[in-house]
CSV table of C-alpha atoms and ligand atoms in Angstrom, one decimal:
chain,number,residue,atom,x,y,z
A,859,UNK,CA,62.6,-45.5,81.7
A,860,UNK,CA,62.3,-46.4,78.1
A,861,UNK,CA,62.7,-49.2,76.5
A,862,UNK,CA,62.2,-51.6,79.8
A,863,UNK,CA,59.3,-48.7,80.8
A,864,UNK,CA,57.7,-50.1,77.2
A,865,UNK,CA,58.2,-53.7,77.9
A,866,UNK,CA,56.9,-53.9,81.8
A,867,UNK,CA,53.3,-52.6,80.3
A,868,UNK,CA,53.4,-55.2,77.9
A,869,UNK,CA,53.9,-57.9,80.3
A,870,UNK,CA,57.4,-58.4,80.6
A,871,UNK,CA,58.7,-59.0,83.7
A,872,UNK,CA,62.5,-59.0,85.5
A,873,UNK,CA,64.6,-60.4,87.7
A,874,UNK,CA,67.4,-58.4,88.8
A,875,UNK,CA,70.8,-59.4,90.4
A,876,UNK,CA,70.3,-62.6,88.1
A,877,UNK,CA,73.1,-64.4,86.3
A,878,UNK,CA,72.4,-67.4,83.6
A,879,UNK,CA,74.3,-70.3,84.6
A,880,UNK,CA,73.8,-72.5,81.2
A,881,UNK,CA,70.8,-73.0,78.7
A,882,UNK,CA,68.9,-76.0,79.1
A,883,UNK,CA,69.1,-78.1,75.3
A,884,UNK,CA,66.8,-80.8,75.2
A,885,UNK,CA,66.5,-82.4,71.9
A,886,UNK,CA,68.5,-79.6,70.1
A,887,UNK,CA,65.9,-76.7,71.0
A,888,UNK,CA,66.5,-74.5,73.8
A,889,UNK,CA,64.8,-75.4,76.3
A,890,UNK,CA,64.7,-72.7,79.5
A,891,UNK,CA,67.5,-72.1,81.4
A,892,UNK,CA,69.9,-72.4,84.9
A,893,UNK,CA,70.8,-69.7,86.2
A,894,UNK,CA,71.7,-67.7,90.4
A,895,UNK,CA,69.8,-65.4,91.6
A,896,UNK,CA,71.4,-63.8,95.3
A,897,UNK,CA,73.3,-67.7,94.9
A,898,UNK,CA,69.9,-69.3,95.0
A,899,UNK,CA,69.7,-71.2,92.1
A,900,UNK,CA,66.8,-71.5,89.9
A,901,UNK,CA,65.1,-73.3,86.5
A,902,UNK,CA,63.2,-70.6,83.9
A,903,UNK,CA,61.2,-73.2,81.2
A,904,UNK,CA,60.5,-71.2,77.6
A,905,UNK,CA,60.3,-71.4,74.6
A,906,UNK,CA,62.0,-69.4,73.6
A,907,UNK,CA,65.2,-67.9,75.1
A,908,UNK,CA,67.9,-65.1,73.8
A,909,UNK,CA,70.5,-64.9,75.8
A,910,UNK,CA,74.8,-63.3,75.9
A,911,UNK,CA,76.4,-67.1,77.2
A,912,UNK,CA,75.5,-70.3,75.2
A,913,UNK,CA,78.2,-73.1,75.6
A,914,UNK,CA,77.1,-73.9,72.3
A,915,UNK,CA,80.6,-75.3,70.4
A,916,UNK,CA,79.9,-73.1,66.7
A,917,UNK,CA,84.0,-72.1,66.2
A,918,UNK,CA,83.0,-68.6,65.6
A,919,UNK,CA,81.7,-67.8,69.5
A,920,UNK,CA,83.8,-65.9,71.4
A,921,UNK,CA,85.6,-65.3,68.0
A,922,UNK,CA,85.7,-61.5,65.8
A,923,UNK,CA,85.5,-59.6,69.2
A,924,UNK,CA,85.3,-55.7,67.9
A,925,UNK,CA,86.4,-53.1,70.7
A,926,UNK,CA,86.5,-49.8,68.9
A,927,UNK,CA,89.9,-49.0,70.3
A,928,UNK,CA,90.3,-45.1,71.5
A,929,UNK,CA,92.6,-42.7,72.3
A,930,UNK,CA,93.0,-39.5,73.6
A,931,UNK,CA,93.4,-36.0,72.5
A,932,UNK,CA,93.7,-33.3,74.6
A,933,UNK,CA,94.3,-29.3,73.9
A,934,UNK,CA,94.6,-26.7,77.0
A,935,UNK,CA,92.9,-23.6,76.6
A,936,UNK,CA,93.5,-20.4,77.9
A,937,UNK,CA,89.8,-19.7,77.9
A,938,UNK,CA,87.3,-21.7,80.5
A,939,UNK,CA,86.0,-24.7,78.6
A,940,UNK,CA,84.4,-27.0,81.2
A,941,UNK,CA,84.8,-30.1,79.1
A,942,UNK,CA,82.2,-31.9,81.7
A,943,UNK,CA,79.3,-29.7,81.4
A,944,UNK,CA,76.7,-29.6,78.8
A,945,UNK,CA,75.4,-31.9,75.7
A,946,UNK,CA,77.6,-35.2,75.4
A,947,UNK,CA,78.7,-36.3,72.3
A,948,UNK,CA,77.6,-32.7,69.9
A,949,UNK,CA,80.0,-32.9,67.6
A,950,UNK,CA,82.4,-35.0,65.1
A,951,UNK,CA,84.5,-35.1,62.6
A,952,UNK,CA,84.8,-38.2,59.4
A,953,UNK,CA,88.0,-36.1,57.9
A,954,UNK,CA,90.2,-39.4,59.3
A,955,UNK,CA,87.2,-42.6,59.0
A,956,UNK,CA,89.0,-43.4,56.0
A,957,UNK,CA,92.7,-44.7,56.2
A,958,UNK,CA,92.7,-47.6,53.8
A,959,UNK,CA,90.9,-46.6,51.1
A,960,UNK,CA,88.0,-50.0,52.6
A,961,UNK,CA,86.1,-47.6,55.2
A,962,UNK,CA,88.6,-47.5,58.5
A,963,UNK,CA,90.2,-45.2,59.8
A,964,UNK,CA,88.9,-43.3,63.1
A,965,UNK,CA,85.8,-41.0,64.4
A,966,UNK,CA,87.1,-37.4,66.2
A,967,UNK,CA,84.4,-36.9,68.8
A,968,UNK,CA,84.2,-34.1,71.6
A,969,UNK,CA,83.4,-36.4,74.0
A,970,UNK,CA,81.7,-34.8,77.6
A,971,UNK,CA,85.0,-36.1,79.7
A,972,UNK,CA,84.4,-35.6,83.8
A,973,UNK,CA,86.8,-35.6,85.8
A,974,UNK,CA,86.9,-39.1,86.7
A,975,UNK,CA,87.7,-39.6,82.7
A,976,UNK,CA,90.7,-37.2,82.5
A,977,UNK,CA,92.2,-39.5,85.6
A,978,UNK,CA,92.2,-42.4,83.7
A,979,UNK,CA,94.3,-40.4,80.5
A,980,UNK,CA,96.3,-38.1,82.4
A,981,UNK,CA,99.2,-39.6,81.3
A,982,UNK,CA,102.0,-40.1,84.5
A,983,UNK,CA,105.1,-38.1,84.2
A,984,UNK,CA,105.5,-37.4,88.3
A,985,UNK,CA,103.1,-36.8,90.6
A,986,UNK,CA,103.0,-33.2,90.7
A,987,UNK,CA,101.9,-32.9,86.9
A,988,UNK,CA,99.9,-35.5,87.2
A,989,UNK,CA,98.0,-32.8,89.9
A,990,UNK,CA,98.7,-30.2,88.0
A,991,UNK,CA,96.8,-31.3,84.5
A,992,UNK,CA,93.7,-32.3,87.4
A,993,UNK,CA,93.7,-29.2,88.5
A,994,UNK,CA,93.9,-27.5,84.8
A,995,UNK,CA,90.6,-29.8,84.4
A,996,UNK,CA,88.6,-26.5,82.9
A,997,UNK,CA,90.7,-25.2,80.6
A,998,UNK,CA,91.5,-29.2,78.5
A,999,UNK,CA,89.3,-28.9,75.2
A,1000,UNK,CA,89.9,-33.7,74.8
A,1001,UNK,CA,88.7,-34.4,72.0
A,1002,UNK,CA,88.5,-38.8,71.8
A,1003,UNK,CA,89.8,-41.0,68.2
A,1004,UNK,CA,87.7,-44.1,68.1
A,1005,UNK,CA,88.6,-46.2,66.0
A,1006,UNK,CA,87.2,-48.4,63.5
A,1007,UNK,CA,89.8,-52.3,63.9
A,1008,UNK,CA,89.3,-54.4,61.3
A,1009,UNK,CA,90.9,-57.2,62.9
A,1010,UNK,CA,89.1,-57.6,65.6
A,1011,UNK,CA,90.3,-60.4,68.6
A,1012,UNK,CA,88.1,-62.5,70.9
A,1013,UNK,CA,86.4,-64.0,74.1
A,1014,UNK,CA,87.6,-67.7,75.6
A,1015,UNK,CA,86.0,-69.0,79.0
A,1016,UNK,CA,88.2,-69.7,81.6
A,1017,UNK,CA,89.2,-72.8,83.5
A,1018,UNK,CA,86.6,-70.7,86.4
A,1019,UNK,CA,83.8,-70.3,83.2
A,1020,UNK,CA,83.9,-66.5,83.3
A,1021,UNK,CA,85.4,-64.9,79.9
A,1022,UNK,CA,88.7,-64.1,79.2
A,1023,UNK,CA,89.8,-61.3,76.6
A,1024,UNK,CA,92.0,-61.8,73.7
A,1025,UNK,CA,92.6,-58.3,71.9
A,1026,UNK,CA,95.7,-56.3,70.8
A,1027,UNK,CA,95.4,-53.4,68.5
A,1028,UNK,CA,96.6,-55.1,65.2
A,1029,UNK,CA,99.2,-52.9,62.6
A,1030,UNK,CA,96.1,-51.6,60.3
A,1031,UNK,CA,94.1,-50.7,62.8
A,1032,UNK,CA,97.3,-48.7,64.8
A,1033,UNK,CA,97.4,-46.8,61.4
A,1034,UNK,CA,93.7,-45.6,61.9
A,1035,UNK,CA,94.8,-44.2,65.9
A,1036,UNK,CA,97.9,-42.7,64.6
A,1037,UNK,CA,96.0,-40.5,61.5
A,1038,UNK,CA,92.7,-39.8,63.6
A,1039,UNK,CA,95.9,-38.5,66.5
A,1040,UNK,CA,97.6,-36.7,63.7
A,1041,UNK,CA,94.4,-34.7,63.1
A,1042,UNK,CA,93.1,-34.9,65.8
A,1043,UNK,CA,96.3,-32.4,67.3
A,1044,UNK,CA,95.8,-30.1,64.1
A,1045,UNK,CA,92.3,-29.6,64.8
A,1046,UNK,CA,93.0,-28.3,68.4
A,1047,UNK,CA,96.3,-26.0,67.2
A,1048,UNK,CA,94.5,-24.2,64.8
A,1049,UNK,CA,91.3,-24.0,67.6
A,1050,UNK,CA,94.0,-22.1,69.2
A,1051,UNK,CA,94.9,-23.9,71.7
A,1052,UNK,CA,97.8,-23.0,73.5
A,1053,UNK,CA,99.8,-26.6,75.2
A,1054,UNK,CA,98.4,-30.0,73.1
A,1055,UNK,CA,99.4,-33.2,74.3
A,1056,UNK,CA,98.5,-36.8,73.5
A,1057,UNK,CA,98.3,-40.1,75.4
A,1058,UNK,CA,102.3,-41.0,74.1
A,1059,UNK,CA,103.6,-42.1,77.1
A,1060,UNK,CA,107.4,-41.0,75.8
A,1061,UNK,CA,106.3,-38.1,73.7
A,1062,UNK,CA,106.1,-34.5,76.0
A,1063,UNK,CA,102.8,-31.7,75.2
A,1064,UNK,CA,103.7,-29.4,72.5
A,1065,UNK,CA,104.0,-25.8,73.3
A,1066,UNK,CA,102.0,-24.0,70.3
A,1067,UNK,CA,103.3,-21.5,68.9
A,1068,UNK,CA,99.9,-18.1,68.4
A,1069,UNK,CA,101.9,-17.4,65.4
A,1070,UNK,CA,102.7,-20.1,62.8
A,1071,UNK,CA,100.1,-22.4,64.5
A,1072,UNK,CA,99.5,-25.6,62.4
A,1073,UNK,CA,102.3,-24.1,59.5
A,1074,UNK,CA,105.1,-24.1,63.0
A,1075,UNK,CA,108.0,-26.1,61.2
A,1076,UNK,CA,108.4,-27.6,64.5
A,1077,UNK,CA,104.6,-28.9,65.0
A,1078,UNK,CA,105.0,-30.5,61.6
A,1079,UNK,CA,108.0,-32.5,63.3
A,1080,UNK,CA,106.0,-33.0,66.3
A,1081,UNK,CA,103.5,-34.7,64.4
A,1082,UNK,CA,106.1,-36.4,62.3
A,1083,UNK,CA,107.3,-38.0,66.4
A,1084,UNK,CA,103.3,-38.9,67.4
A,1085,UNK,CA,103.5,-41.6,64.5
A,1086,UNK,CA,106.3,-42.2,64.7
A,1087,UNK,CA,106.1,-43.7,68.5
A,1088,UNK,CA,103.0,-44.6,67.6
A,1089,UNK,CA,100.4,-46.6,69.4
A,1090,UNK,CA,102.6,-48.6,71.3
A,1091,UNK,CA,101.2,-51.8,74.1
A,1092,UNK,CA,103.2,-49.7,77.1
A,1093,UNK,CA,103.2,-47.2,76.5
A,1094,UNK,CA,99.6,-45.3,75.0
A,1095,UNK,CA,96.7,-45.2,76.4
A,1096,UNK,CA,94.1,-46.9,74.8
A,1097,UNK,CA,90.7,-47.3,76.4
A,1098,UNK,CA,87.2,-49.1,74.6
A,1099,UNK,CA,83.9,-48.9,75.8
A,1100,UNK,CA,81.5,-50.5,72.7
A,1101,UNK,CA,82.0,-54.6,73.0
A,1102,UNK,CA,81.2,-55.6,69.2
A,1103,UNK,CA,80.5,-59.3,67.6
A,1104,UNK,CA,82.2,-62.6,68.8
A,1105,UNK,CA,78.8,-63.9,67.7
A,1106,UNK,CA,78.3,-62.9,64.3
A,1107,UNK,CA,75.6,-62.7,62.2
A,1108,UNK,CA,76.1,-64.6,58.7
A,1109,UNK,CA,74.3,-67.1,56.2
A,1110,UNK,CA,76.6,-69.3,56.6
A,1111,UNK,CA,77.9,-70.9,59.8
A,1112,UNK,CA,81.7,-71.6,58.5
A,1113,UNK,CA,81.8,-68.4,59.2
A,1114,UNK,CA,78.7,-66.9,61.5
A,1115,UNK,CA,77.4,-68.2,64.9
A,1116,UNK,CA,74.0,-66.8,64.6
A,1117,UNK,CA,71.4,-66.6,61.0
A,1118,UNK,CA,70.9,-63.4,60.4
A,1119,UNK,CA,67.1,-64.0,62.3
A,1120,UNK,CA,69.9,-63.8,65.7
A,1121,UNK,CA,68.8,-67.2,66.2
A,1122,UNK,CA,71.7,-70.0,66.5
A,1123,UNK,CA,72.9,-72.3,63.7
A,1124,UNK,CA,73.4,-74.8,66.8
A,1125,UNK,CA,69.8,-75.3,68.4
A,1126,UNK,CA,66.8,-74.4,67.4
A,1127,UNK,CA,64.8,-71.9,70.0
A,1128,UNK,CA,67.5,-69.9,70.8
A,1129,UNK,CA,67.9,-66.7,70.3
A,1130,UNK,CA,71.3,-63.9,70.7
A,1131,UNK,CA,69.5,-60.1,70.1
A,1132,UNK,CA,72.8,-57.7,71.2
A,1133,UNK,CA,76.0,-56.1,69.8
A,1134,UNK,CA,77.4,-59.8,69.7
A,1135,UNK,CA,76.2,-60.2,66.6
A,1136,UNK,CA,77.8,-57.2,64.9
A,1137,UNK,CA,79.4,-59.0,61.0
A,1138,UNK,CA,82.1,-56.0,61.4
A,1139,UNK,CA,83.2,-53.0,64.2
A,1140,UNK,CA,80.2,-49.8,63.8
A,1141,UNK,CA,83.1,-47.1,63.4
A,1142,UNK,CA,80.6,-45.5,65.1
A,1143,UNK,CA,78.9,-45.3,68.3
A,1144,UNK,CA,76.9,-48.7,68.5
A,1145,UNK,CA,73.8,-48.0,70.5
A,1146,UNK,CA,71.2,-46.7,67.8
A,1147,UNK,CA,72.6,-50.2,66.1
A,1148,UNK,CA,72.4,-52.2,68.3
A,1149,UNK,CA,68.5,-51.1,69.3
A,1150,UNK,CA,67.7,-51.6,65.8
A,1151,UNK,CA,69.3,-55.0,65.0
A,1152,UNK,CA,67.6,-55.9,68.3
A,1153,UNK,CA,64.0,-54.7,66.9
A,1154,UNK,CA,64.8,-56.5,64.5
A,1155,UNK,CA,65.9,-59.7,66.1
A,1156,UNK,CA,62.5,-59.6,67.9
A,1157,UNK,CA,60.6,-59.6,65.0
A,1158,UNK,CA,61.5,-62.3,63.2
A,1159,UNK,CA,61.4,-64.0,67.4
A,1160,UNK,CA,57.5,-63.1,67.1
A,1161,UNK,CA,57.0,-64.8,63.8
A,1162,UNK,CA,59.1,-67.7,63.7
A,1163,UNK,CA,57.1,-70.7,64.4
A,1164,UNK,CA,55.8,-71.2,68.2
A,1165,UNK,CA,53.9,-75.1,67.4
A,1166,UNK,CA,56.3,-76.5,69.9
A,1167,UNK,CA,55.2,-73.6,72.8
A,1168,UNK,CA,55.9,-75.6,76.2
B,624,LIG,C1,81.1,-45.8,79.1
B,624,LIG,C2,80.3,-46.1,78.3
B,624,LIG,C3,80.7,-45.3,77.5
B,624,LIG,C4,79.4,-45.3,76.0
B,624,LIG,N1,78.8,-44.6,76.1
B,624,LIG,C5,78.4,-44.9,74.2
B,624,LIG,C6,77.3,-43.1,73.5
B,624,LIG,O1,77.8,-42.1,73.4
B,624,LIG,N2,76.6,-44.3,72.4
B,624,LIG,C7,76.3,-45.0,71.9
B,624,LIG,O2,76.3,-45.4,71.2
B,624,LIG,N3,77.0,-46.0,71.9
B,624,LIG,C8,77.6,-46.2,73.5
B,624,LIG,N4,78.4,-47.2,75.0
B,624,LIG,C9,78.3,-48.5,73.9
B,624,LIG,C10,76.5,-49.2,74.2
B,624,LIG,O3,76.1,-49.3,75.0
B,624,LIG,C11,76.7,-50.4,74.3
B,624,LIG,O4,76.7,-50.4,72.3
B,624,LIG,C12,75.3,-50.8,74.3
B,624,LIG,O5,75.0,-51.0,75.8
B,624,LIG,C13,75.2,-52.1,73.5
B,624,LIG,O6,74.4,-53.4,74.4
B,624,LIG,P1,74.3,-54.5,74.1
B,624,LIG,O7,73.3,-55.6,74.9
B,624,LIG,O8,74.9,-55.0,73.5
B,624,LIG,O9,75.2,-54.8,75.3
B,624,LIG,P2,74.9,-54.7,77.4
B,624,LIG,O10,73.8,-53.2,77.3
B,624,LIG,O11,76.2,-54.7,78.1
B,624,LIG,O12,73.6,-55.3,77.8
B,624,LIG,C14,74.2,-57.0,78.0
B,624,LIG,C15,73.5,-57.3,79.5
B,624,LIG,O13,73.6,-59.0,79.4
B,624,LIG,C16,74.2,-59.0,81.5
B,624,LIG,N5,74.1,-60.5,81.3
B,624,LIG,C17,75.5,-61.1,80.5
B,624,LIG,N6,76.3,-62.6,81.1
B,624,LIG,C18,74.1,-62.7,81.4
B,624,LIG,C19,74.8,-63.4,82.3
B,624,LIG,N7,75.4,-64.7,82.4
B,624,LIG,N8,73.1,-64.0,82.7
B,624,LIG,C20,72.1,-62.5,83.1
B,624,LIG,N9,72.9,-61.5,82.3
B,624,LIG,C21,73.9,-61.2,81.8
B,624,LIG,C22,74.6,-57.9,81.3
B,624,LIG,O14,74.4,-57.7,82.8
B,624,LIG,C23,74.4,-56.4,81.0
B,624,LIG,O15,73.3,-56.4,80.6
B,624,LIG,C24,78.8,-46.4,75.8
B,624,LIG,C25,79.4,-47.6,76.4
B,624,LIG,C26,79.6,-47.7,77.7
B,624,LIG,C27,80.9,-48.8,78.7
């Protein structure tokens, strides 16, 4: 409705349901792509190519993948909240965004939380508890703890040629989630929740004392237990909606995959212009940064020498 419509008005053409299999490279220069559309192979020749997958060899390609690991904390309130209504992502706090003192921590955000999402993040105890949690959705306030991952993971090609992701939340990034989760619990208790809980499988929900609130010694003990239990593979639910990096931008081919202009170090005329060029995790929902980087790379592409046009 916005950017694609603008592109169409300026002469861009689109191919739906198409998968680019590989980039055509001749004499070190990208000259087009080979792909598949609805089972039929196609070839497009072009003077410049913008891609997300390319078959190049630079060792930084596939490395430094960042995913903003997200955990949820929930609070149950007496009044209806209807957390799936209204504008999305309208409130956030930065109280936990600098856990390590170097800009790495977690943003705490209030998401729009529809039943499908709730179904994923309700922790499993038994069928009756699960059903109760789903039926109670109208009274639940979810907070997301969105960590800015410093350490990241990688993407490799599987034997079938399709990508495989290797990612484990590091010890450093786990500390960011722990702080964000503890702070979120306190926020919900201070806001008047009558029960709070996390996505940690072995930590039960906590019933809030309406008189003592965050000062309740039992709540302080609960926070300690939550942090001690931490985020372990297999016992805490973690999500991700923000893929970044794996083709990071930089000024040295030894440490990056593309130049500051978005052009790959290895092949002339071959550009990457999406969230994969982020040098680090943004630490905030990345869509606007992705737009702005893509816009900036588009200006470099326009300015680049066109003399080699096919
Ligand atoms: C559930 C969800 C909620 C989100 N909410 C927010 C939010 O509230 N705010 C925010 O800022 N961000 C949000 N994001 C993140 C945001 O959507 C991404 O940061 C953004 O879309 C990244 O843009 P991109 O161009 O890098 O990648 P994409 O938008 O994923 O585009 C990549 C495109 O390349 C195509 N492609 C890949 N390989 C090939 C191939 N071989 N041949 C042909 N085509 C190919 C894919 O089909 C895709 O269309 C959310 C993401 C998710 C999943």
